[in-house]
Amino acid sequence: VCTQCDAQEVNVLATEKVAEDEVDKVPEEEVDTDETLSRTLSKPFVGNGLLEGPYSATDANRRGFFSVLRPPEIGEEVVCFHKKHWLKRGVVESVTEEVSVGQDGLKEGVEGARVTIICQDGQSFSMWAAFLASADDQEYSSICTLQEYETSNFCDLAHADGGCKMSSSRAAEAVPAVRVTKVEARASLKDWLDHMLDADGEAVRVSEATKTELLSIFDAQQDASLHLYSRHTKMMQRTSEEKGRDYSLYYQALNNTLNHDTAESLRLAMPLIRRMTYLLLFEETGKMRFHEGGRVWKGDSSRPVPLNWKKLKESEKNGTLICFRQFQSSSGEQRIAKRFSKREDKPGFLWIIDIPENFFGARDIQDVAWKSQESETLFPAYSTFRVISLADDECQLLA
């Protein structure tokens, strides 16, 4: 699979167009009578296009949906996964607790959170919260399709000067990008730290002492951009309980700049990102690097949000490619990855990544990483994968 999405890869996109066009179709299967009759007081919901069989409010929360236990806020943008209003989006106008009379997938006599949503066209509809999820899919380890990549700010910036063609779907045709020097990457790092923005466009303040520390680490290392990324350098107190909105650690802040795809922040960080990507794929001389292949693992603290889960399911079903917006760090040891996926308040999620032999598109950075005793494979931002299998707590990918 190609290492980084390339706007010039028209053949890849054309081949997958039919499958991608099917993504937003309403699921063909309806809620059958057996499924409806199998509802119980403990699992009273059916009809969710992403969940099989009856499920509870707690099940909904664990899978990233709202419920009477955790309803959406007024004014929040949501997307519906009930087959009746499949993928309708809108803003929450009201939330009330009501007892179901058997409508819209909730068993009669069970109390739920009834949500009224106003769509962009002014139309409105009501649905139980357990069929609704946040419309924000730019979480940590954010997933996008090739079409979404082509409309991203990252794609515009990466190809603005024609200097970011890092690779193609065939390694033999790979062309080195315009090499960003260490000096240029350092200047980019400083600018990004000075003017960092969060997902809402608000300034993220990094202290002068922290900036000095990060730049000193950068200056002291040969493959400085990769070494700095591999460190868990703390820049500030946590900015959010959600990892996808937390800028407290250096590597998270850089990845969230990619995940949120904010043009202003990306523009500042792009030379740094290009330097990292170049060193993952090429030696300083322009000679291509090849990964020996094998299986690696990555642990996340939570499973993908419903919108990203839908993209994974479509990839598994249709064989389409998915991209991760951020740099993806993985371990050669499953136990280490599982350690990152364990959290007390929520079930973790494990990514299993199979890398073909002599693979162009990733690098084992053990020789430059902070923890040199551990094998760490790093994939460039917007690397693409095929979904081989998908389960509640893990996903197997082919690089």
mmCIF file of C-alpha atoms in Angstrom:
data_model
loop_
_atom_site.group_PDB
_atom_site.id
_atom_site.type_symbol
_atom_site.label_atom_id
_atom_site.label_comp_id
_atom_site.label_asym_id
_atom_site.label_seq_id
_atom_site.Cartn_x
_atom_site.Cartn_y
_atom_site.Cartn_z
ATOM 1 C CA VAL A 1 0.000 0.000 0.000
ATOM 2 C CA CYS A 2 1.286 3.490 -0.735
ATOM 3 C CA THR A 3 3.146 5.272 2.022
ATOM 4 C CA GLN A 4 1.627 8.744 1.709
ATOM 5 C CA CYS A 5 -1.475 9.844 -0.172
ATOM 6 C CA ASP A 6 -0.467 11.607 -3.363
ATOM 7 C CA ALA A 7 -2.841 13.919 -5.207
ATOM 8 C CA GLN A 8 -1.393 12.619 -8.456
ATOM 9 C CA GLU A 9 -2.469 9.029 -7.809
ATOM 10 C CA VAL A 10 -5.537 9.319 -10.005
ATOM 11 C CA ASN A 11 -5.577 5.633 -10.906
ATOM 12 C CA VAL A 12 -5.854 4.575 -7.263
ATOM 13 C CA LEU A 13 -8.740 6.952 -6.666
ATOM 14 C CA ALA A 14 -10.526 5.985 -9.860
ATOM 15 C CA THR A 15 -10.273 2.300 -9.000
ATOM 16 C CA GLU A 16 -11.908 2.914 -5.625
ATOM 17 C CA LYS A 17 -14.536 5.425 -6.676
ATOM 18 C CA VAL A 18 -17.383 2.926 -6.918
ATOM 19 C CA ALA A 19 -16.721 1.550 -3.457
ATOM 20 C CA GLU A 20 -16.321 5.036 -1.959
ATOM 21 C CA ASP A 21 -19.617 6.162 -3.486
ATOM 22 C CA GLU A 22 -21.352 3.467 -1.447
ATOM 23 C CA VAL A 23 -20.098 4.789 1.900
ATOM 24 C CA ASP A 24 -23.037 7.092 2.649
ATOM 25 C CA LYS A 25 -25.811 4.760 1.494
ATOM 26 C CA VAL A 26 -28.361 3.724 4.070
ATOM 27 C CA PRO A 27 -27.679 0.137 5.221
ATOM 28 C CA GLU A 28 -29.881 -2.144 3.160
ATOM 29 C CA GLU A 29 -30.822 -4.500 5.971
ATOM 30 C CA GLU A 30 -33.804 -3.455 8.073
ATOM 31 C CA VAL A 31 -34.374 -4.278 11.720
ATOM 32 C CA ASP A 32 -35.847 -7.749 11.565
ATOM 33 C CA THR A 33 -38.657 -9.030 13.760
ATOM 34 C CA ASP A 34 -36.417 -11.454 15.647
ATOM 35 C CA GLU A 35 -34.026 -8.648 16.562
ATOM 36 C CA THR A 36 -36.888 -6.412 17.712
ATOM 37 C CA LEU A 37 -38.388 -9.176 19.830
ATOM 38 C CA SER A 38 -34.993 -9.919 21.382
ATOM 39 C CA ARG A 39 -34.877 -6.525 23.066
ATOM 40 C CA THR A 40 -34.926 -6.598 26.853
ATOM 41 C CA LEU A 41 -35.111 -4.017 29.599
ATOM 42 C CA SER A 42 -31.335 -4.287 29.984
ATOM 43 C CA LYS A 43 -30.673 -4.073 26.206
ATOM 44 C CA PRO A 44 -33.618 -2.106 24.802
ATOM 45 C CA PHE A 45 -32.153 -0.535 21.607
ATOM 46 C CA VAL A 46 -32.082 -1.901 18.025
ATOM 47 C CA GLY A 47 -31.702 -0.307 14.588
ATOM 48 C CA ASN A 48 -28.243 1.252 14.817
ATOM 49 C CA GLY A 49 -26.469 0.894 11.466
ATOM 50 C CA LEU A 50 -23.104 0.348 13.169
ATOM 51 C CA LEU A 51 -24.122 -1.957 16.018
ATOM 52 C CA GLU A 52 -25.472 -5.475 15.717
ATOM 53 C CA GLY A 53 -28.264 -6.777 17.905
ATOM 54 C CA PRO A 54 -29.882 -5.181 20.950
ATOM 55 C CA TYR A 55 -27.697 -2.896 23.050
ATOM 56 C CA SER A 56 -27.906 -0.822 26.233
ATOM 57 C CA ALA A 57 -27.207 2.819 27.069
ATOM 58 C CA THR A 58 -23.905 1.703 28.594
ATOM 59 C CA ASP A 59 -23.036 -0.193 25.397
ATOM 60 C CA ALA A 60 -23.805 2.982 23.430
ATOM 61 C CA ASN A 61 -21.440 5.070 25.571
ATOM 62 C CA ARG A 62 -18.640 2.521 25.262
ATOM 63 C CA ARG A 63 -18.914 2.691 21.489
ATOM 64 C CA GLY A 64 -18.868 6.474 21.315
ATOM 65 C CA PHE A 65 -22.606 7.189 21.161
ATOM 66 C CA PHE A 66 -24.630 9.415 23.475
ATOM 67 C CA SER A 67 -27.346 8.078 25.773
ATOM 68 C CA VAL A 68 -29.546 9.051 28.701
ATOM 69 C CA LEU A 69 -26.415 8.473 30.812
ATOM 70 C CA ARG A 70 -24.404 10.941 28.726
ATOM 71 C CA PRO A 71 -26.682 13.071 26.539
ATOM 72 C CA PRO A 72 -25.389 15.597 23.997
ATOM 73 C CA GLU A 73 -25.244 19.281 24.886
ATOM 74 C CA ILE A 74 -27.535 21.929 23.427
ATOM 75 C CA GLY A 75 -25.827 23.417 20.379
ATOM 76 C CA GLU A 76 -23.574 20.402 19.800
ATOM 77 C CA GLU A 77 -23.302 19.084 16.239
ATOM 78 C CA VAL A 78 -24.291 15.430 15.984
ATOM 79 C CA VAL A 79 -24.769 12.729 13.360
ATOM 80 C CA CYS A 80 -27.476 10.053 13.433
ATOM 81 C CA PHE A 81 -26.808 6.337 12.905
ATOM 82 C CA HIS A 82 -30.410 5.093 13.133
ATOM 83 C CA LYS A 83 -31.372 3.556 9.791
ATOM 84 C CA LYS A 84 -34.417 5.836 9.626
ATOM 85 C CA HIS A 85 -32.233 8.977 9.579
ATOM 86 C CA TRP A 86 -28.938 7.436 8.463
ATOM 87 C CA LEU A 87 -26.044 9.957 8.640
ATOM 88 C CA LYS A 88 -28.292 12.994 8.989
ATOM 89 C CA ARG A 89 -26.398 15.805 10.678
ATOM 90 C CA GLY A 90 -27.507 18.800 12.636
ATOM 91 C CA VAL A 91 -27.299 20.839 15.823
ATOM 92 C CA VAL A 92 -28.991 19.751 19.041
ATOM 93 C CA GLU A 93 -31.963 22.017 19.830
ATOM 94 C CA SER A 94 -33.349 20.205 22.886
ATOM 95 C CA VAL A 95 -32.901 17.121 25.058
ATOM 96 C CA THR A 96 -35.685 15.658 27.194
ATOM 97 C CA GLU A 97 -36.088 12.421 29.123
ATOM 98 C CA GLU A 98 -39.096 10.481 27.853
ATOM 99 C CA VAL A 99 -40.598 7.015 28.168
ATOM 100 C CA SER A 100 -40.686 5.221 24.822
ATOM 101 C CA VAL A 101 -43.936 4.105 23.255
ATOM 102 C CA GLY A 102 -41.935 1.727 21.074
ATOM 103 C CA GLN A 103 -40.827 4.166 18.384
ATOM 104 C CA ASP A 104 -37.420 4.602 16.723
ATOM 105 C CA GLY A 105 -35.704 1.517 18.068
ATOM 106 C CA LEU A 106 -36.262 1.851 21.840
ATOM 107 C CA LYS A 107 -38.336 -0.796 23.622
ATOM 108 C CA GLU A 108 -41.740 0.383 24.838
ATOM 109 C CA GLY A 109 -41.801 1.477 28.466
ATOM 110 C CA VAL A 110 -38.063 2.229 28.684
ATOM 111 C CA GLU A 111 -36.884 5.756 29.465
ATOM 112 C CA GLY A 112 -34.411 7.431 27.115
ATOM 113 C CA ALA A 113 -33.040 10.822 26.173
ATOM 114 C CA ARG A 114 -35.076 12.225 23.275
ATOM 115 C CA VAL A 115 -33.094 14.696 21.188
ATOM 116 C CA THR A 116 -34.406 17.222 18.662
ATOM 117 C CA ILE A 117 -31.913 18.104 15.926
ATOM 118 C CA ILE A 118 -32.033 21.044 13.504
ATOM 119 C CA CYS A 119 -30.419 20.280 10.137
ATOM 120 C CA GLN A 120 -28.566 22.790 7.983
ATOM 121 C CA ASP A 121 -31.546 23.090 5.638
ATOM 122 C CA GLY A 122 -33.798 24.117 8.527
ATOM 123 C CA GLN A 123 -35.590 20.766 8.730
ATOM 124 C CA SER A 124 -35.686 18.994 12.082
ATOM 125 C CA PHE A 125 -36.063 15.455 13.398
ATOM 126 C CA SER A 126 -36.077 13.709 16.761
ATOM 127 C CA MET A 127 -34.138 10.622 17.819
ATOM 128 C CA TRP A 128 -33.006 8.786 20.924
ATOM 129 C CA ALA A 129 -29.543 9.852 22.082
ATOM 130 C CA ALA A 130 -28.231 6.275 21.868
ATOM 131 C CA PHE A 131 -28.345 6.539 18.057
ATOM 132 C CA LEU A 132 -26.448 9.840 17.953
ATOM 133 C CA ALA A 133 -22.723 10.571 18.010
ATOM 134 C CA SER A 134 -20.526 13.633 17.746
ATOM 135 C CA ALA A 135 -20.038 14.923 14.209
ATOM 136 C CA ASP A 136 -16.371 15.597 15.054
ATOM 137 C CA ASP A 137 -14.237 12.788 13.632
ATOM 138 C CA GLN A 138 -10.893 14.542 14.077
ATOM 139 C CA GLU A 139 -9.934 12.612 17.190
ATOM 140 C CA TYR A 140 -6.526 11.199 18.094
ATOM 141 C CA SER A 141 -5.529 8.675 15.405
ATOM 142 C CA SER A 142 -8.071 10.428 13.173
ATOM 143 C CA ILE A 143 -9.029 8.461 10.061
ATOM 144 C CA CYS A 144 -9.882 9.811 6.625
ATOM 145 C CA THR A 145 -10.618 8.446 3.176
ATOM 146 C CA LEU A 146 -8.541 9.273 0.103
ATOM 147 C CA GLN A 147 -11.259 11.704 -1.000
ATOM 148 C CA GLU A 148 -11.123 13.461 2.368
ATOM 149 C CA TYR A 149 -7.346 13.664 2.042
ATOM 150 C CA GLU A 150 -7.659 15.443 -1.303
ATOM 151 C CA THR A 151 -9.848 18.153 0.275
ATOM 152 C CA SER A 152 -7.666 18.564 3.375
ATOM 153 C CA ASN A 153 -5.558 21.596 4.208
ATOM 154 C CA PHE A 154 -2.610 19.235 4.568
ATOM 155 C CA CYS A 155 -2.921 18.141 0.925
ATOM 156 C CA ASP A 156 -3.104 21.757 -0.277
ATOM 157 C CA LEU A 157 -0.022 22.736 1.714
ATOM 158 C CA ALA A 158 1.945 19.581 0.932
ATOM 159 C CA HIS A 159 1.535 19.986 -2.829
ATOM 160 C CA ALA A 160 1.501 23.781 -3.014
ATOM 161 C CA ASP A 161 5.057 23.981 -4.345
ATOM 162 C CA GLY A 162 5.253 20.537 -5.929
ATOM 163 C CA GLY A 163 7.877 19.570 -3.405
ATOM 164 C CA CYS A 164 6.140 16.923 -1.354
ATOM 165 C CA LYS A 165 5.838 13.948 -3.644
ATOM 166 C CA MET A 166 7.327 11.579 -1.097
ATOM 167 C CA SER A 167 6.306 8.361 -2.785
ATOM 168 C CA SER A 168 3.867 6.597 -5.047
ATOM 169 C CA SER A 169 1.937 3.352 -4.704
ATOM 170 C CA ARG A 170 4.955 1.615 -6.267
ATOM 171 C CA ALA A 171 8.294 2.061 -4.554
ATOM 172 C CA ALA A 172 10.165 1.835 -7.857
ATOM 173 C CA GLU A 173 8.524 5.092 -8.942
ATOM 174 C CA ALA A 174 9.146 6.937 -5.681
ATOM 175 C CA VAL A 175 10.635 10.387 -6.048
ATOM 176 C CA PRO A 176 12.453 12.085 -3.158
ATOM 177 C CA ALA A 177 10.848 15.302 -2.003
ATOM 178 C CA VAL A 178 12.675 18.595 -1.890
ATOM 179 C CA ARG A 179 14.843 17.932 1.139
ATOM 180 C CA VAL A 180 14.121 20.163 4.100
ATOM 181 C CA THR A 181 17.307 20.908 5.989
ATOM 182 C CA LYS A 182 17.713 20.618 9.741
ATOM 183 C CA VAL A 183 18.068 24.414 9.938
ATOM 184 C CA GLU A 184 14.762 24.918 8.087
ATOM 185 C CA ALA A 185 13.042 22.323 10.272
ATOM 186 C CA ARG A 186 14.326 24.053 13.425
ATOM 187 C CA ALA A 187 12.945 27.390 12.264
ATOM 188 C CA SER A 188 9.615 25.689 11.575
ATOM 189 C CA LEU A 189 9.607 24.119 15.042
ATOM 190 C CA LYS A 190 10.214 27.517 16.673
ATOM 191 C CA ASP A 191 7.472 29.234 14.633
ATOM 192 C CA TRP A 192 4.987 26.475 15.431
ATOM 193 C CA LEU A 193 5.774 26.592 19.163
ATOM 194 C CA ASP A 194 5.443 30.399 19.134
ATOM 195 C CA HIS A 195 2.069 30.399 17.367
ATOM 196 C CA MET A 196 0.441 27.045 18.184
ATOM 197 C CA LEU A 197 -3.350 26.839 17.839
ATOM 198 C CA ASP A 198 -5.786 24.227 19.152
ATOM 199 C CA ALA A 199 -8.758 22.622 17.376
ATOM 200 C CA ASP A 200 -10.906 25.701 18.036
ATOM 201 C CA GLY A 201 -8.311 28.141 16.726
ATOM 202 C CA GLU A 202 -7.391 29.309 20.229
ATOM 203 C CA ALA A 203 -3.751 30.021 21.076
ATOM 204 C CA VAL A 204 -1.841 27.314 22.971
ATOM 205 C CA ARG A 205 0.750 28.977 25.196
ATOM 206 C CA VAL A 206 4.117 27.230 25.465
ATOM 207 C CA SER A 207 6.463 28.697 28.071
ATOM 208 C CA GLU A 208 9.795 30.178 27.016
ATOM 209 C CA ALA A 209 11.604 27.668 29.223
ATOM 210 C CA THR A 210 9.873 24.758 27.463
ATOM 211 C CA LYS A 211 10.653 26.196 24.033
ATOM 212 C CA THR A 212 14.299 26.518 25.008
ATOM 213 C CA GLU A 213 14.365 22.915 26.260
ATOM 214 C CA LEU A 214 12.804 21.552 23.069
ATOM 215 C CA LEU A 215 15.111 23.542 20.790
ATOM 216 C CA SER A 216 18.142 22.422 22.826
ATOM 217 C CA ILE A 217 17.128 18.771 22.398
ATOM 218 C CA PHE A 218 16.658 19.407 18.683
ATOM 219 C CA ASP A 219 20.112 20.973 18.365
ATOM 220 C CA ALA A 220 21.826 18.080 20.157
ATOM 221 C CA GLN A 221 20.548 15.272 17.920
ATOM 222 C CA GLN A 222 21.427 14.210 14.379
ATOM 223 C CA ASP A 223 17.952 12.994 13.339
ATOM 224 C CA ALA A 224 16.541 15.662 15.628
ATOM 225 C CA SER A 225 12.944 15.799 14.342
ATOM 226 C CA LEU A 226 12.464 12.045 14.831
ATOM 227 C CA HIS A 227 14.271 11.900 18.171
ATOM 228 C CA LEU A 228 12.219 14.767 19.591
ATOM 229 C CA TYR A 229 8.999 13.098 18.458
ATOM 230 C CA SER A 230 9.959 9.852 20.208
ATOM 231 C CA ARG A 231 10.315 11.625 23.577
ATOM 232 C CA HIS A 232 7.300 12.158 25.843
ATOM 233 C CA THR A 233 8.367 15.722 26.566
ATOM 234 C CA LYS A 234 5.781 17.541 28.668
ATOM 235 C CA MET A 235 5.084 21.077 27.445
ATOM 236 C CA MET A 236 2.309 22.117 29.865
ATOM 237 C CA GLN A 237 -0.506 20.833 32.053
ATOM 238 C CA ARG A 238 -3.175 18.800 30.275
ATOM 239 C CA THR A 239 -5.371 20.982 28.102
ATOM 240 C CA SER A 240 -8.182 18.390 27.813
ATOM 241 C CA GLU A 241 -9.179 14.976 29.116
ATOM 242 C CA GLU A 242 -9.623 13.944 25.476
ATOM 243 C CA LYS A 243 -6.317 12.898 23.940
ATOM 244 C CA GLY A 244 -7.419 14.327 20.607
ATOM 245 C CA ARG A 245 -7.674 17.806 22.136
ATOM 246 C CA ASP A 246 -4.707 17.616 24.496
ATOM 247 C CA TYR A 247 -1.550 19.575 23.660
ATOM 248 C CA SER A 248 0.375 18.873 26.872
ATOM 249 C CA LEU A 249 2.910 16.470 25.318
ATOM 250 C CA TYR A 250 5.077 17.389 22.328
ATOM 251 C CA TYR A 251 4.242 14.383 20.129
ATOM 252 C CA GLN A 252 0.510 14.711 20.905
ATOM 253 C CA ALA A 253 0.541 18.405 20.055
ATOM 254 C CA LEU A 254 2.188 17.738 16.685
ATOM 255 C CA ASN A 255 -0.198 14.876 15.910
ATOM 256 C CA ASN A 256 -3.237 16.919 16.912
ATOM 257 C CA THR A 257 -2.081 19.717 14.620
ATOM 258 C CA LEU A 258 -2.309 17.098 11.860
ATOM 259 C CA ASN A 259 -5.565 15.574 13.120
ATOM 260 C CA HIS A 260 -7.351 18.927 13.343
ATOM 261 C CA ASP A 261 -6.059 20.006 9.922
ATOM 262 C CA THR A 262 -6.002 23.708 10.855
ATOM 263 C CA ALA A 263 -4.358 25.530 7.953
ATOM 264 C CA GLU A 264 -2.564 28.217 9.977
ATOM 265 C CA SER A 265 -0.887 25.770 12.375
ATOM 266 C CA LEU A 266 -0.087 23.291 9.614
ATOM 267 C CA ARG A 267 1.563 25.991 7.505
ATOM 268 C CA LEU A 268 3.987 26.757 10.327
ATOM 269 C CA ALA A 269 4.708 23.093 11.077
ATOM 270 C CA MET A 270 4.929 21.843 7.477
ATOM 271 C CA PRO A 271 8.731 22.104 7.044
ATOM 272 C CA LEU A 272 9.173 20.175 10.306
ATOM 273 C CA ILE A 273 6.658 17.551 9.163
ATOM 274 C CA ARG A 274 8.371 17.294 5.763
ATOM 275 C CA ARG A 275 11.743 16.815 7.435
ATOM 276 C CA MET A 276 10.339 13.997 9.572
ATOM 277 C CA THR A 277 8.690 12.320 6.597
ATOM 278 C CA TYR A 278 11.833 12.574 4.479
ATOM 279 C CA LEU A 279 13.967 10.942 7.183
ATOM 280 C CA LEU A 280 11.424 8.138 7.538
ATOM 281 C CA LEU A 281 11.537 7.343 3.828
ATOM 282 C CA PHE A 282 14.992 8.377 2.674
ATOM 283 C CA GLU A 283 18.534 8.759 3.880
ATOM 284 C CA GLU A 284 20.094 12.238 3.696
ATOM 285 C CA THR A 285 21.635 11.267 0.359
ATOM 286 C CA GLY A 286 18.234 10.508 -1.159
ATOM 287 C CA LYS A 287 18.678 6.737 -0.951
ATOM 288 C CA MET A 288 15.379 5.001 -0.159
ATOM 289 C CA ARG A 289 14.873 3.277 3.175
ATOM 290 C CA PHE A 290 13.098 -0.084 3.379
ATOM 291 C CA HIS A 291 11.496 -1.617 6.449
ATOM 292 C CA GLU A 292 12.277 -5.299 6.903
ATOM 293 C CA GLY A 293 8.585 -6.066 7.435
ATOM 294 C CA GLY A 294 6.721 -8.071 10.040
ATOM 295 C CA ARG A 295 3.955 -7.368 12.539
ATOM 296 C CA VAL A 296 3.757 -4.326 14.817
ATOM 297 C CA TRP A 297 1.148 -3.120 17.308
ATOM 298 C CA LYS A 298 -0.268 0.212 18.432
ATOM 299 C CA GLY A 299 -2.452 0.770 21.491
ATOM 300 C CA ASP A 300 -5.016 3.580 21.806
ATOM 301 C CA SER A 301 -6.887 4.521 24.969
ATOM 302 C CA SER A 302 -10.281 4.302 23.249
ATOM 303 C CA ARG A 303 -11.852 2.818 20.138
ATOM 304 C CA PRO A 304 -12.455 5.067 17.106
ATOM 305 C CA VAL A 305 -15.502 7.345 17.248
ATOM 306 C CA PRO A 306 -18.559 6.162 15.250
ATOM 307 C CA LEU A 307 -17.820 8.224 12.129
ATOM 308 C CA ASN A 308 -14.316 6.772 11.933
ATOM 309 C CA TRP A 309 -15.653 3.300 12.791
ATOM 310 C CA LYS A 310 -17.908 3.589 9.751
ATOM 311 C CA LYS A 311 -14.867 4.276 7.553
ATOM 312 C CA LEU A 312 -13.124 1.197 8.948
ATOM 313 C CA LYS A 313 -16.177 -0.982 8.298
ATOM 314 C CA GLU A 314 -16.437 0.288 4.722
ATOM 315 C CA SER A 315 -12.746 -0.414 4.154
ATOM 316 C CA GLU A 316 -13.130 -3.936 5.513
ATOM 317 C CA LYS A 317 -16.174 -4.557 3.331
ATOM 318 C CA ASN A 318 -15.065 -2.915 0.076
ATOM 319 C CA GLY A 319 -11.280 -3.088 0.229
ATOM 320 C CA THR A 320 -10.899 0.698 0.085
ATOM 321 C CA LEU A 321 -7.905 2.454 1.614
ATOM 322 C CA ILE A 322 -7.981 4.532 4.782
ATOM 323 C CA CYS A 323 -5.441 7.091 5.973
ATOM 324 C CA PHE A 324 -4.344 8.125 9.451
ATOM 325 C CA ARG A 325 -3.872 11.887 9.510
ATOM 326 C CA GLN A 326 -1.120 11.782 12.124
ATOM 327 C CA PHE A 327 2.246 10.051 12.430
ATOM 328 C CA GLN A 328 1.572 6.508 13.641
ATOM 329 C CA SER A 329 3.979 5.084 16.178
ATOM 330 C CA SER A 330 3.922 1.326 16.720
ATOM 331 C CA SER A 331 5.832 -1.224 18.749
ATOM 332 C CA GLY A 332 7.436 -4.502 17.808
ATOM 333 C CA GLU A 333 6.166 -5.884 21.127
ATOM 334 C CA GLN A 334 2.448 -6.464 21.665
ATOM 335 C CA ARG A 335 2.724 -6.119 25.461
ATOM 336 C CA ILE A 336 4.049 -2.561 25.135
ATOM 337 C CA ALA A 337 1.215 -1.567 22.802
ATOM 338 C CA LYS A 338 -1.363 -3.066 25.158
ATOM 339 C CA ARG A 339 0.081 -1.029 27.986
ATOM 340 C CA PHE A 340 -0.818 2.148 26.077
ATOM 341 C CA SER A 341 -4.356 0.886 25.430
ATOM 342 C CA LYS A 342 -5.252 0.206 29.062
ATOM 343 C CA ARG A 343 -7.338 2.840 30.829
ATOM 344 C CA GLU A 344 -9.432 2.509 33.979
ATOM 345 C CA ASP A 345 -12.407 4.523 32.714
ATOM 346 C CA LYS A 346 -12.801 3.007 29.239
ATOM 347 C CA PRO A 347 -11.826 -0.049 27.212
ATOM 348 C CA GLY A 348 -8.711 0.388 25.081
ATOM 349 C CA PHE A 349 -8.220 -0.440 21.422
ATOM 350 C CA LEU A 350 -5.415 -2.345 19.691
ATOM 351 C CA TRP A 351 -4.179 -1.825 16.128
ATOM 352 C CA ILE A 352 -2.410 -4.817 14.563
ATOM 353 C CA ILE A 353 -0.341 -3.765 11.545
ATOM 354 C CA ASP A 354 1.212 -6.229 9.105
ATOM 355 C CA ILE A 355 4.104 -4.766 7.117
ATOM 356 C CA PRO A 356 5.206 -6.475 3.880
ATOM 357 C CA GLU A 357 8.838 -7.497 3.522
ATOM 358 C CA ASN A 358 11.190 -4.727 2.282
ATOM 359 C CA PHE A 359 8.424 -2.153 2.714
ATOM 360 C CA PHE A 360 8.893 1.440 1.580
ATOM 361 C CA GLY A 361 6.767 3.615 3.819
ATOM 362 C CA ALA A 362 7.890 3.202 7.427
ATOM 363 C CA ARG A 363 11.080 3.177 9.465
ATOM 364 C CA ASP A 364 12.206 1.432 12.622
ATOM 365 C CA ILE A 365 13.543 4.469 14.488
ATOM 366 C CA GLN A 366 15.161 2.508 17.313
ATOM 367 C CA ASP A 367 18.556 3.895 16.288
ATOM 368 C CA VAL A 368 17.457 7.510 16.811
ATOM 369 C CA ALA A 369 14.614 7.142 19.354
ATOM 370 C CA TRP A 370 14.797 8.273 22.966
ATOM 371 C CA LYS A 371 14.186 4.710 24.229
ATOM 372 C CA SER A 372 16.795 2.993 22.097
ATOM 373 C CA GLN A 373 16.206 -0.391 23.736
ATOM 374 C CA GLU A 374 12.687 -0.633 22.263
ATOM 375 C CA SER A 375 11.768 -1.338 18.634
ATOM 376 C CA GLU A 376 9.550 1.505 17.401
ATOM 377 C CA THR A 377 8.232 1.697 13.844
ATOM 378 C CA LEU A 378 6.982 5.098 12.736
ATOM 379 C CA PHE A 379 4.692 5.707 9.736
ATOM 380 C CA PRO A 380 4.487 9.145 8.047
ATOM 381 C CA ALA A 381 1.380 11.294 8.372
ATOM 382 C CA TYR A 382 -1.403 10.257 5.976
ATOM 383 C CA SER A 383 0.022 6.784 5.433
ATOM 384 C CA THR A 384 -2.570 4.462 3.933
ATOM 385 C CA PHE A 385 -3.735 1.017 5.022
ATOM 386 C CA ARG A 386 -6.248 -1.689 4.161
ATOM 387 C CA VAL A 387 -8.523 -3.027 6.874
ATOM 388 C CA ILE A 388 -8.178 -6.807 7.040
ATOM 389 C CA SER A 389 -10.466 -7.409 10.008
ATOM 390 C CA LEU A 390 -12.353 -5.355 12.572
ATOM 391 C CA ALA A 391 -13.517 -6.366 16.056
ATOM 392 C CA ASP A 392 -14.850 -4.508 19.083
ATOM 393 C CA ASP A 393 -11.437 -4.060 20.668
ATOM 394 C CA GLU A 394 -8.967 -4.403 17.786
ATOM 395 C CA CYS A 395 -8.379 -3.812 14.079
ATOM 396 C CA GLN A 396 -5.939 -5.609 11.793
ATOM 397 C CA LEU A 397 -4.371 -3.487 9.043
ATOM 398 C CA LEU A 398 -2.154 -4.150 6.045
ATOM 399 C CA ALA A 399 0.444 -1.453 5.323
#
